[in-house]
CSV table of C-alpha atoms and ligand atoms in Angstrom, one decimal:
chain,number,residue,atom,x,y,z
A,1,MET,CA,-21.6,27.2,10.7
A,2,THR,CA,-18.0,26.9,10.6
A,3,GLU,CA,-16.9,25.6,6.4
A,4,PRO,CA,-15.1,22.5,6.3
A,5,SER,CA,-11.1,22.0,6.0
A,6,ILE,CA,-9.4,21.3,3.1
A,7,PHE,CA,-8.3,18.1,4.8
A,8,THR,CA,-12.2,17.5,5.7
A,9,ARG,CA,-13.1,18.1,2.0
A,10,ILE,CA,-10.4,15.9,0.7
A,11,VAL,CA,-11.5,13.0,3.5
A,12,ASP,CA,-14.9,13.3,2.4
A,13,PHE,CA,-15.8,10.7,-0.4
A,14,ALA,CA,-17.2,13.0,-2.5
A,15,ASN,CA,-13.8,14.2,-3.5
A,16,ARG,CA,-12.5,10.9,-3.7
A,17,ALA,CA,-12.3,10.6,-7.7
A,18,ASP,CA,-10.1,13.7,-7.7
A,19,PRO,CA,-8.5,14.8,-4.4
A,20,TYR,CA,-5.6,16.5,-6.6
A,21,PRO,CA,-6.7,20.4,-6.8
A,22,LEU,CA,-7.7,20.3,-3.2
A,23,PHE,CA,-4.1,18.9,-2.6
A,24,GLN,CA,-2.7,21.7,-4.3
A,25,GLN,CA,-4.9,24.1,-1.7
A,26,LEU,CA,-3.4,22.1,1.1
A,27,ARG,CA,0.3,22.5,0.0
A,28,GLU,CA,-0.3,26.6,0.2
A,29,GLN,CA,0.1,26.0,4.0
A,30,PRO,CA,2.8,23.0,4.6
A,31,VAL,CA,1.9,22.2,8.2
A,32,ARG,CA,-1.4,23.3,9.2
A,33,ARG,CA,-3.3,22.3,12.4
A,34,GLU,CA,-7.3,20.4,12.2
A,35,GLU,CA,-9.5,21.6,14.5
A,36,ASP,CA,-9.0,18.1,16.6
A,37,GLY,CA,-5.4,18.6,16.7
A,38,THR,CA,-4.1,16.7,14.3
A,39,PHE,CA,-1.3,18.7,12.2
A,40,VAL,CA,-1.5,17.8,8.6
A,41,VAL,CA,1.8,18.0,6.8
A,42,SER,CA,1.7,17.8,2.8
A,43,THR,CA,4.9,19.6,1.2
A,44,TYR,CA,7.3,17.1,-0.1
A,45,ARG,CA,10.4,17.9,1.8
A,46,GLU,CA,8.5,18.7,5.1
A,47,ILE,CA,7.1,14.8,4.9
A,48,GLU,CA,10.5,13.5,4.2
A,49,ALA,CA,12.3,15.8,7.2
A,50,LEU,CA,9.9,14.1,9.3
A,51,LEU,CA,10.1,10.6,7.9
A,52,HIS,CA,13.6,11.0,8.9
A,53,ASP,CA,13.2,12.9,12.4
A,54,PRO,CA,14.0,10.6,15.4
A,55,ARG,CA,11.8,12.9,17.1
A,56,ILE,CA,8.6,11.4,15.2
A,57,SER,CA,7.1,8.4,16.4
A,58,SER,CA,4.7,5.7,15.2
A,59,ASP,CA,4.3,4.3,18.7
A,60,GLY,CA,0.4,5.0,19.7
A,61,SER,CA,1.5,5.2,23.2
A,62,ASN,CA,3.3,8.7,22.8
A,63,LEU,CA,0.0,10.3,21.7
A,64,LEU,CA,-1.3,12.5,24.8
A,65,PRO,CA,-4.2,11.0,26.4
A,66,GLU,CA,-7.2,13.1,25.3
A,67,TYR,CA,-5.9,11.8,21.5
A,68,ALA,CA,-4.9,8.3,22.4
A,69,ALA,CA,-8.7,8.1,23.2
A,70,LYS,CA,-9.5,8.4,19.5
A,71,ALA,CA,-6.8,6.6,18.1
A,72,PRO,CA,-7.8,3.4,17.1
A,73,PRO,CA,-6.7,0.6,19.5
A,74,THR,CA,-4.5,-1.9,18.5
A,75,ASP,CA,-4.4,-4.4,21.3
A,76,THR,CA,-7.9,-5.9,21.5
A,77,PRO,CA,-7.6,-9.2,23.8
A,78,GLY,CA,-7.2,-12.0,21.9
A,79,SER,CA,-6.2,-10.1,18.6
A,80,PRO,CA,-2.7,-9.8,17.9
A,81,GLY,CA,-0.3,-7.4,19.2
A,82,ALA,CA,1.1,-3.6,17.4
A,83,SER,CA,3.7,-4.9,14.6
A,84,PHE,CA,6.9,-3.4,14.2
A,85,ILE,CA,5.1,-0.7,11.6
A,86,ARG,CA,3.7,1.1,14.6
A,87,MET,CA,6.8,0.9,16.6
A,88,ASP,CA,10.2,2.5,17.2
A,89,PRO,CA,13.9,2.1,17.0
A,90,PRO,CA,15.6,0.2,18.6
A,91,ASP,CA,12.6,-2.5,19.1
A,92,HIS,CA,11.4,-1.8,15.3
A,93,ASP,CA,14.9,-2.3,13.6
A,94,ARG,CA,15.6,-5.4,15.7
A,95,ILE,CA,12.0,-7.2,14.6
A,96,ARG,CA,12.2,-5.8,10.5
A,97,ARG,CA,16.0,-7.3,10.8
A,98,ILE,CA,14.4,-10.8,11.8
A,99,VAL,CA,11.8,-10.8,9.2
A,100,ASN,CA,14.0,-9.4,6.3
A,101,ARG,CA,16.2,-12.6,7.3
A,102,GLN,CA,13.5,-14.4,5.2
A,103,PHE,CA,12.7,-11.5,2.8
A,104,GLY,CA,15.7,-10.3,1.4
A,105,PRO,CA,19.3,-9.0,1.3
A,106,PRO,CA,21.9,-10.8,2.9
A,107,HIS,CA,20.6,-13.8,3.6
A,108,ARG,CA,17.7,-14.1,1.1
A,109,PRO,CA,19.0,-12.5,-1.6
A,110,THR,CA,16.9,-14.0,-4.4
A,111,ARG,CA,13.2,-14.3,-2.8
A,112,VAL,CA,11.7,-11.8,-4.6
A,113,ALA,CA,13.8,-12.6,-8.0
A,114,ASP,CA,12.8,-16.4,-7.7
A,115,MET,CA,9.1,-15.7,-7.5
A,116,TYR,CA,8.9,-14.1,-11.4
A,117,PRO,CA,8.2,-17.1,-13.2
A,118,ASP,CA,5.4,-17.7,-10.4
A,119,LEU,CA,4.1,-14.1,-11.1
A,120,GLU,CA,4.4,-14.2,-14.8
A,121,HIS,CA,1.8,-17.5,-14.5
A,122,ILE,CA,-0.5,-16.3,-12.4
A,123,VAL,CA,-1.3,-13.2,-14.3
A,124,THR,CA,-1.0,-15.3,-17.5
A,125,ARG,CA,-3.7,-17.9,-15.9
A,126,LEU,CA,-6.0,-14.6,-14.7
A,127,VAL,CA,-5.8,-12.5,-18.0
A,128,ASP,CA,-6.6,-15.8,-20.0
A,129,GLY,CA,-9.6,-15.6,-17.5
A,130,PHE,CA,-10.7,-12.7,-20.0
A,131,ALA,CA,-10.6,-14.9,-23.2
A,132,GLY,CA,-14.4,-15.6,-25.0
A,133,LYS,CA,-15.4,-12.4,-23.3
A,134,HIS,CA,-15.5,-8.5,-24.3
A,135,GLN,CA,-15.6,-6.9,-21.2
A,136,GLY,CA,-14.3,-7.4,-17.7
A,137,ASP,CA,-13.2,-5.7,-14.4
A,138,ILE,CA,-9.9,-5.1,-14.0
A,139,VAL,CA,-10.0,-5.3,-10.2
A,140,ASP,CA,-12.1,-8.2,-9.2
A,141,ASP,CA,-10.6,-10.2,-12.2
A,142,LEU,CA,-7.0,-9.5,-11.9
A,143,ALA,CA,-5.8,-6.8,-9.6
A,144,TYR,CA,-7.6,-8.0,-6.3
A,145,PRO,CA,-6.7,-11.9,-6.9
A,146,PHE,CA,-3.0,-12.0,-7.8
A,147,PRO,CA,-1.3,-10.0,-4.9
A,148,VAL,CA,-3.6,-12.1,-2.8
A,149,ALA,CA,-2.3,-15.2,-4.4
A,150,VAL,CA,1.3,-13.9,-4.2
A,151,ILE,CA,1.4,-12.9,-0.7
A,152,CYS,CA,-0.4,-16.4,0.4
A,153,GLU,CA,2.6,-18.1,-1.8
A,154,LEU,CA,5.1,-16.1,-0.2
A,155,LEU,CA,3.6,-16.5,3.6
A,156,GLY,CA,2.8,-20.4,3.0
A,157,VAL,CA,-0.8,-20.2,3.2
A,158,PRO,CA,-2.3,-22.7,1.2
A,159,PRO,CA,-4.3,-21.6,-2.1
A,160,GLU,CA,-7.5,-23.4,-1.0
A,161,ASP,CA,-7.6,-20.9,2.3
A,162,GLU,CA,-7.3,-18.1,-0.1
A,163,PRO,CA,-11.1,-16.8,0.0
A,164,ARG,CA,-11.2,-17.4,3.9
A,165,PHE,CA,-8.6,-15.0,4.2
A,166,SER,CA,-10.4,-12.0,2.1
A,167,ALA,CA,-13.2,-12.7,4.4
A,168,TRP,CA,-11.1,-11.4,6.9
A,169,VAL,CA,-9.2,-8.7,5.5
A,170,GLU,CA,-11.6,-6.9,4.7
A,171,PRO,CA,-13.4,-5.4,7.3
A,172,ILE,CA,-9.4,-4.6,8.8
A,173,VAL,CA,-8.6,-2.8,5.7
A,174,ASP,CA,-12.3,-1.0,6.4
A,175,SER,CA,-11.5,0.2,9.3
A,176,ILE,CA,-8.0,1.8,8.4
A,177,ALA,CA,-10.7,4.0,6.5
A,178,GLN,CA,-13.1,5.0,9.1
A,179,LEU,CA,-13.5,3.6,12.3
A,180,THR,CA,-17.1,3.1,13.8
A,181,PRO,CA,-17.9,0.9,17.1
A,182,ASP,CA,-19.4,-1.5,14.5
A,183,ARG,CA,-16.5,-1.6,12.0
A,184,LEU,CA,-14.3,-2.2,15.4
A,185,ALA,CA,-16.0,-4.8,16.3
A,186,LYS,CA,-15.9,-6.3,12.6
A,187,ARG,CA,-12.1,-5.4,12.3
A,188,ASP,CA,-11.4,-7.0,15.8
A,189,ALA,CA,-13.3,-10.5,15.0
A,190,ALA,CA,-11.6,-10.9,11.9
A,191,LEU,CA,-8.1,-10.4,13.8
A,192,ARG,CA,-9.3,-12.5,16.1
A,193,GLU,CA,-9.6,-15.5,13.4
A,194,LEU,CA,-7.3,-14.5,11.1
A,195,GLY,CA,-4.6,-14.8,14.5
A,196,MET,CA,-5.7,-18.1,15.5
A,197,TYR,CA,-6.0,-19.3,11.8
A,198,LEU,CA,-2.2,-18.1,11.3
A,199,PHE,CA,-1.3,-19.6,14.5
A,200,GLY,CA,-2.4,-23.0,13.7
A,201,LEU,CA,-0.5,-22.9,10.1
A,202,ALA,CA,2.6,-22.0,12.3
A,203,GLN,CA,2.5,-25.0,14.2
A,204,GLN,CA,1.9,-26.8,11.1
A,205,ARG,CA,5.0,-25.4,9.8
A,206,ARG,CA,7.2,-26.0,12.9
A,207,GLN,CA,6.9,-30.0,12.0
A,208,ASN,CA,6.8,-29.9,8.7
A,209,PRO,CA,8.9,-26.8,7.0
A,210,GLY,CA,8.6,-25.7,3.3
A,211,PRO,CA,10.4,-22.9,1.5
A,212,ASP,CA,7.8,-20.2,2.6
A,213,MET,CA,8.5,-17.3,4.7
A,214,LEU,CA,6.2,-18.7,7.9
A,215,SER,CA,8.4,-21.7,7.8
A,216,GLY,CA,11.3,-19.3,8.3
A,217,PHE,CA,9.8,-17.8,10.7
A,218,VAL,CA,9.1,-20.9,12.9
A,219,THR,CA,12.5,-22.5,12.4
A,220,ASP,CA,15.6,-20.2,11.9
A,221,ASP,CA,17.3,-19.1,14.7
A,222,GLY,CA,19.2,-16.0,13.8
A,223,PRO,CA,21.3,-14.1,16.3
A,224,GLU,CA,18.5,-11.9,17.5
A,225,GLY,CA,16.3,-14.8,18.0
A,226,ARG,CA,12.9,-15.7,16.5
A,227,LEU,CA,9.5,-14.1,16.6
A,228,GLU,CA,7.5,-15.9,19.1
A,229,GLY,CA,3.8,-15.7,19.9
A,230,PRO,CA,1.9,-12.6,19.8
A,231,GLN,CA,4.8,-10.8,17.8
A,232,LEU,CA,5.0,-13.5,15.6
A,233,MET,CA,0.6,-13.5,14.8
A,234,ALA,CA,1.3,-9.3,14.6
A,235,THR,CA,4.1,-9.2,11.7
A,236,LEU,CA,2.1,-12.3,10.0
A,237,VAL,CA,-1.4,-10.1,10.3
A,238,LEU,CA,0.9,-6.6,8.9
A,239,LEU,CA,2.3,-8.6,5.7
A,240,LEU,CA,-0.7,-9.7,4.5
A,241,ILE,CA,-2.7,-6.7,5.1
A,242,ALA,CA,0.1,-4.6,4.2
A,243,GLY,CA,0.7,-6.4,0.7
A,244,HIS,CA,-3.0,-7.0,-0.1
A,245,GLU,CA,-4.9,-3.4,-0.8
A,246,THR,CA,-1.7,-1.5,-1.8
A,247,THR,CA,-0.8,-3.5,-4.1
A,248,VAL,CA,-4.4,-3.9,-5.8
A,249,ASN,CA,-4.6,-0.5,-5.9
A,250,LEU,CA,-1.4,0.0,-7.7
A,251,ILE,CA,-2.5,-2.5,-10.6
A,252,ALA,CA,-6.0,-0.9,-11.0
A,253,ASN,CA,-4.7,3.1,-10.2
A,254,GLY,CA,-2.0,2.0,-13.1
A,255,THR,CA,-4.2,0.5,-15.8
A,256,LEU,CA,-6.9,3.6,-15.0
A,257,THR,CA,-4.1,5.7,-15.1
A,258,LEU,CA,-3.0,4.0,-18.7
A,259,LEU,CA,-6.1,4.1,-19.9
A,260,ARG,CA,-6.1,8.1,-19.7
A,261,HIS,CA,-3.1,8.3,-21.4
A,262,PRO,CA,-3.5,5.5,-24.1
A,263,GLN,CA,-0.4,6.9,-25.9
A,264,TRP,CA,1.6,5.5,-22.9
A,265,LEU,CA,-0.6,2.2,-23.0
A,266,GLU,CA,0.5,2.2,-26.6
A,267,ARG,CA,4.4,2.4,-25.9
A,268,LEU,CA,4.1,-0.1,-23.0
A,269,ARG,CA,2.8,-2.4,-25.4
A,270,GLN,CA,5.4,-2.0,-28.1
A,271,GLU,CA,8.3,-1.4,-25.4
A,272,PRO,CA,7.4,-4.1,-22.1
A,273,GLU,CA,11.0,-2.6,-20.9
A,274,LEU,CA,9.0,0.6,-20.2
A,275,SER,CA,7.2,-1.0,-17.5
A,276,ILE,CA,9.5,-0.3,-14.4
A,277,ARG,CA,9.5,3.6,-15.4
A,278,VAL,CA,5.4,3.3,-15.8
A,279,VAL,CA,4.9,1.6,-12.4
A,280,GLU,CA,7.5,4.3,-10.6
A,281,GLU,CA,5.3,7.3,-12.1
A,282,VAL,CA,2.1,5.4,-11.4
A,283,LEU,CA,3.6,5.2,-7.7
A,284,ARG,CA,4.1,9.1,-7.7
A,285,TYR,CA,1.5,10.2,-9.6
A,286,GLU,CA,-1.6,7.7,-8.2
A,287,PRO,CA,-0.1,6.4,-5.2
A,288,SER,CA,-2.0,3.5,-3.6
A,289,VAL,CA,-1.3,4.8,-0.1
A,290,HIS,CA,-2.7,8.5,0.2
A,291,PHE,CA,-1.4,9.4,3.8
A,292,LEU,CA,0.2,8.4,6.3
A,293,PRO,CA,-2.2,9.2,9.6
A,294,ASN,CA,-0.5,7.6,12.5
A,295,ARG,CA,2.7,9.4,13.4
A,296,THR,CA,3.0,11.3,16.9
A,297,CYS,CA,5.9,13.7,18.3
A,298,VAL,CA,8.3,12.8,21.2
A,299,ALA,CA,9.1,16.4,21.5
A,300,ASP,CA,8.2,20.2,19.7
A,301,ILE,CA,8.6,20.2,16.1
A,302,GLY,CA,9.1,23.7,14.4
A,303,MET,CA,8.3,23.7,11.2
A,304,ALA,CA,7.0,25.7,7.9
A,305,GLY,CA,6.0,28.2,10.5
A,306,MET,CA,4.3,26.2,12.8
A,307,THR,CA,4.8,23.8,16.0
A,308,ILE,CA,4.1,20.7,16.2
A,309,THR,CA,3.5,20.3,19.6
A,310,LYS,CA,4.7,16.8,21.5
A,311,GLY,CA,1.9,13.9,21.9
A,312,ALA,CA,-0.5,15.7,19.1
A,313,PRO,CA,-1.3,13.3,15.5
A,314,ILE,CA,0.3,13.7,12.9
A,315,THR,CA,-1.2,12.8,9.2
A,316,LEU,CA,1.7,12.7,6.4
A,317,VAL,CA,-0.2,13.3,3.1
A,318,LEU,CA,2.2,11.6,0.8
A,319,ALA,CA,0.1,12.1,-2.2
A,320,ALA,CA,0.5,15.8,-2.1
A,321,GLY,CA,4.2,15.7,-1.5
A,322,ASN,CA,4.5,13.3,-4.8
A,323,ARG,CA,2.6,16.2,-6.7
A,324,ASP,CA,4.7,19.3,-4.9
A,325,PRO,CA,5.6,21.3,-7.8
A,326,GLU,CA,8.5,23.0,-5.3
A,327,TYR,CA,9.9,19.4,-5.7
A,328,VAL,CA,8.7,18.2,-8.8
A,329,ARG,CA,8.9,19.5,-12.1
A,330,ASP,CA,5.5,19.4,-14.1
A,331,ALA,CA,4.0,17.6,-11.2
A,332,ASP,CA,0.6,17.0,-12.5
A,333,VAL,CA,1.6,15.5,-15.8
A,334,PHE,CA,2.1,11.7,-15.8
A,335,ASP,CA,5.8,11.2,-17.5
A,336,PRO,CA,7.4,8.1,-17.3
A,337,GLU,CA,10.0,8.9,-19.0
A,338,ARG,CA,11.0,12.0,-15.8
A,339,GLU,CA,14.4,11.3,-14.6
A,340,ASN,CA,15.3,11.4,-11.2
A,341,ASN,CA,11.8,10.1,-10.1
A,342,GLN,CA,11.9,10.4,-6.5
A,343,HIS,CA,8.9,10.0,-4.7
A,344,LEU,CA,7.1,9.1,-1.1
A,345,ALA,CA,4.9,6.3,-2.2
A,346,PHE,CA,6.1,3.5,-0.3
A,347,GLY,CA,7.3,6.0,2.3
A,348,SER,CA,10.3,6.9,3.4
A,349,GLY,CA,13.3,6.4,6.5
A,350,VAL,CA,12.8,3.2,8.9
A,351,HIS,CA,9.6,2.4,8.2
A,352,TYR,CA,10.1,2.8,4.1
A,353,CYS,CA,7.8,-0.5,2.6
A,354,PHE,CA,8.9,-3.5,3.3
A,355,GLY,CA,7.7,-4.9,0.1
A,356,ALA,CA,8.2,-2.6,-2.3
A,357,PRO,CA,10.5,-4.8,-4.5
A,358,LEU,CA,7.7,-7.1,-4.8
A,359,ALA,CA,4.9,-4.9,-5.3
A,360,ARG,CA,7.2,-3.2,-8.1
A,361,LEU,CA,7.1,-6.3,-9.5
A,362,GLU,CA,4.0,-7.5,-9.5
A,363,ALA,CA,2.4,-4.2,-11.2
A,364,GLN,CA,5.2,-4.4,-14.0
A,365,ILE,CA,3.9,-8.0,-14.5
A,366,ALA,CA,0.3,-7.0,-14.5
A,367,LEU,CA,0.5,-3.6,-16.3
A,368,THR,CA,2.8,-5.3,-19.1
A,369,GLN,CA,0.2,-8.5,-20.1
A,370,ILE,CA,-2.2,-5.7,-20.0
A,371,ALA,CA,-1.4,-3.7,-22.1
A,372,GLN,CA,-0.2,-6.8,-24.4
A,373,ARG,CA,-2.6,-8.6,-24.2
A,374,LEU,CA,-6.1,-6.9,-23.9
A,375,ALA,CA,-6.4,-5.9,-27.5
A,376,ASN,CA,-8.1,-2.2,-27.7
A,377,LEU,CA,-8.9,-1.9,-24.1
A,378,ARG,CA,-11.2,1.1,-23.3
A,379,LEU,CA,-12.9,2.4,-20.1
A,380,VAL,CA,-16.4,2.1,-19.4
A,381,GLU,CA,-16.8,4.5,-16.8
A,382,ASP,CA,-14.5,7.5,-16.2
A,383,PRO,CA,-14.4,8.1,-13.1
A,384,PRO,CA,-15.0,4.5,-12.1
A,385,PRO,CA,-16.6,3.8,-8.6
A,386,TYR,CA,-14.1,4.4,-5.6
A,387,ARG,CA,-13.4,2.2,-2.7
A,388,PRO,CA,-14.4,4.0,0.4
A,389,SER,CA,-10.9,4.6,2.0
A,390,PRO,CA,-9.2,8.1,1.6
A,391,VAL,CA,-6.3,6.4,3.1
A,392,LEU,CA,-5.8,3.6,0.7
A,393,ARG,CA,-7.1,5.1,-2.5
A,394,GLY,CA,-8.2,2.9,-5.4
A,395,PRO,CA,-11.3,1.8,-7.5
A,396,ILE,CA,-13.3,-0.6,-6.1
A,397,HIS,CA,-14.5,-1.9,-9.7
A,398,LEU,CA,-12.7,-1.0,-13.1
A,399,PRO,CA,-15.0,-1.9,-15.5
A,400,VAL,CA,-13.2,-2.3,-19.1
A,401,THR,CA,-14.1,-3.3,-22.6
A,402,PHE,CA,-11.6,-4.8,-24.9
A,403,ASP,CA,-11.9,-6.7,-28.4
A,404,GLU,CA,-9.8,-9.8,-28.0
A,405,VAL,CA,-7.3,-11.5,-25.4
A,406,LYS,CA,-4.2,-11.8,-27.2
A,407,PRO,CA,-2.1,-15.3,-26.4
A,408,ALA,CA,0.7,-14.9,-23.7
A,409,GLY,CA,4.3,-14.1,-25.4
B,1,HEM,C1,1.8,-0.5,-4.3
B,1,HEM,C2,2.1,-1.8,-3.3
B,1,HEM,C3,2.7,-1.0,-1.5
B,1,HEM,C4,2.7,0.1,-1.6
B,1,HEM,C5,2.4,1.4,-1.9
B,1,HEM,C6,3.2,0.3,0.2
B,1,HEM,C7,3.3,1.4,1.2
B,1,HEM,C8,3.6,1.7,1.9
B,1,HEM,C9,3.9,2.6,2.8
B,1,HEM,C10,4.0,3.9,2.7
B,1,HEM,C11,4.7,2.2,4.1
B,1,HEM,C12,5.3,2.5,4.9
B,1,HEM,C13,4.6,2.9,6.3
B,1,HEM,C14,4.5,3.6,8.1
B,1,HEM,O1,6.0,4.7,7.2
B,1,HEM,O2,4.1,3.9,8.7
B,1,HEM,C15,4.9,1.0,3.9
B,1,HEM,C16,5.6,0.3,5.2
B,1,HEM,C17,5.1,-1.5,5.0
B,1,HEM,N1,5.1,-2.3,4.0
B,1,HEM,FE1,4.2,-1.6,2.3
B,1,HEM,N2,3.3,-1.2,0.3
B,1,HEM,C18,2.9,-1.9,-0.5
B,1,HEM,C19,3.0,-3.2,-1.0
B,1,HEM,C20,3.8,-4.2,0.4
B,1,HEM,C21,3.9,-5.5,0.2
B,1,HEM,C22,3.7,-6.3,-1.1
B,1,HEM,C23,4.7,-5.9,1.4
B,1,HEM,C24,4.9,-7.3,1.7
B,1,HEM,C25,5.2,-8.2,1.2
B,1,HEM,C26,4.4,-4.6,2.3
B,1,HEM,C27,4.5,-4.8,3.5
B,1,HEM,C28,5.1,-3.7,4.4
B,1,HEM,C29,5.7,-3.2,5.3
B,1,HEM,C30,5.9,-5.1,6.4
B,1,HEM,C31,5.6,-2.4,6.3
B,1,HEM,C32,6.0,-2.1,7.3
B,1,HEM,C33,7.6,-1.3,7.5
B,1,HEM,C34,8.1,-0.9,8.6
B,1,HEM,O3,7.7,-0.4,9.7
B,1,HEM,O4,9.5,-0.7,8.9
B,1,HEM,N3,4.3,-3.7,1.3
B,1,HEM,N4,4.4,0.0,2.9
């Protein structure tokens, strides 16, 4: 029997809690070819170069047929089609610009900043929920409900529908990790139901627009037109999914990292302005998205002594790049005060995370309140139990104990 490759061992759930020594081995050869033909890229400069290379494609139709057959289908009948995260320029850029009209500068320069009081309010309410107890679960009680409430508010999903949402989102996220026929069927059923729900909501907002993004999508006519039909549905599903588990993991990974580095938990308690640096370093040190598994290329690319062949699948291991000692000084040290903290946690290039300003703000507010209000916070289990996904990696639960809940400042 042949030895499993380093990448196979990284994907293995047994190594989920600490894949970092394996990433170190992986980086010894920046570009590797797996037995199934996938090219795995693990060093900072190579990942960054590929993310900016116009020969790289996010469109699954550029995979050679032998690989496309194994790739997750995105256009199941009745479900929303491919969203702009799976498109290449110029189509990608056009849709991203239309979507961005409702989210950021130049058309909505204060959208994220305006959400600050609401974000504070949601976190305060969730942390208040720990009062009267001495133990809780940071994931179930805070890291999970917070981003769900935020993304629902942003898009205009009524709060009473949030629980239905989680039930649809889970099978979709599960399918990103491992695609079995059973998971695929559940994912497609969830996508269909979510798509139908969002379609109904879009109709309502067309009649009765509010301040939310969905109302903007269905009423605003920019120079490049509106999103309609399947494109609108695919975009809404993308925003919901992309803004969901990733942020949950950032808050959970951040809390775990601070508990493992109590000097930084204490510094954050005393100096809340450090939250910006703390979040940036958590993004580098324990990123929520460990790999980007959905790339291919439209021409052969020579790199690090290998040829990445046209049409083959490419996996970019962002989490390995973030700890590349050739690029980052003391890469395995958690140091929020490091200078020039550039990382790959939000990707790079044309697909750079659309929601990064919001995700950063959410995590800054959540980690600050955790540090300031949960007195003498301690981990119950180290390592905590992890979610199955090697791609969207984070604890499924983070049980903690504390002495008391301090009032919000
Ligand atoms: C900690 C939280 C988050 C992390 C770590 C994260 C990470 C990423 C990464 C790595 C990409 C690049 C994907 C690729 O190149 O294929 C991405 C893209 C994207 N993210 Fe995020 N994300 C987060 C939060 C959010 C939020 C809150 C939203 C929505 C409000 C969002 C919306 C998107 C969208 C729409 C894209 C696709 C952009 C494009 O293709 O042009 N993300 N994200």
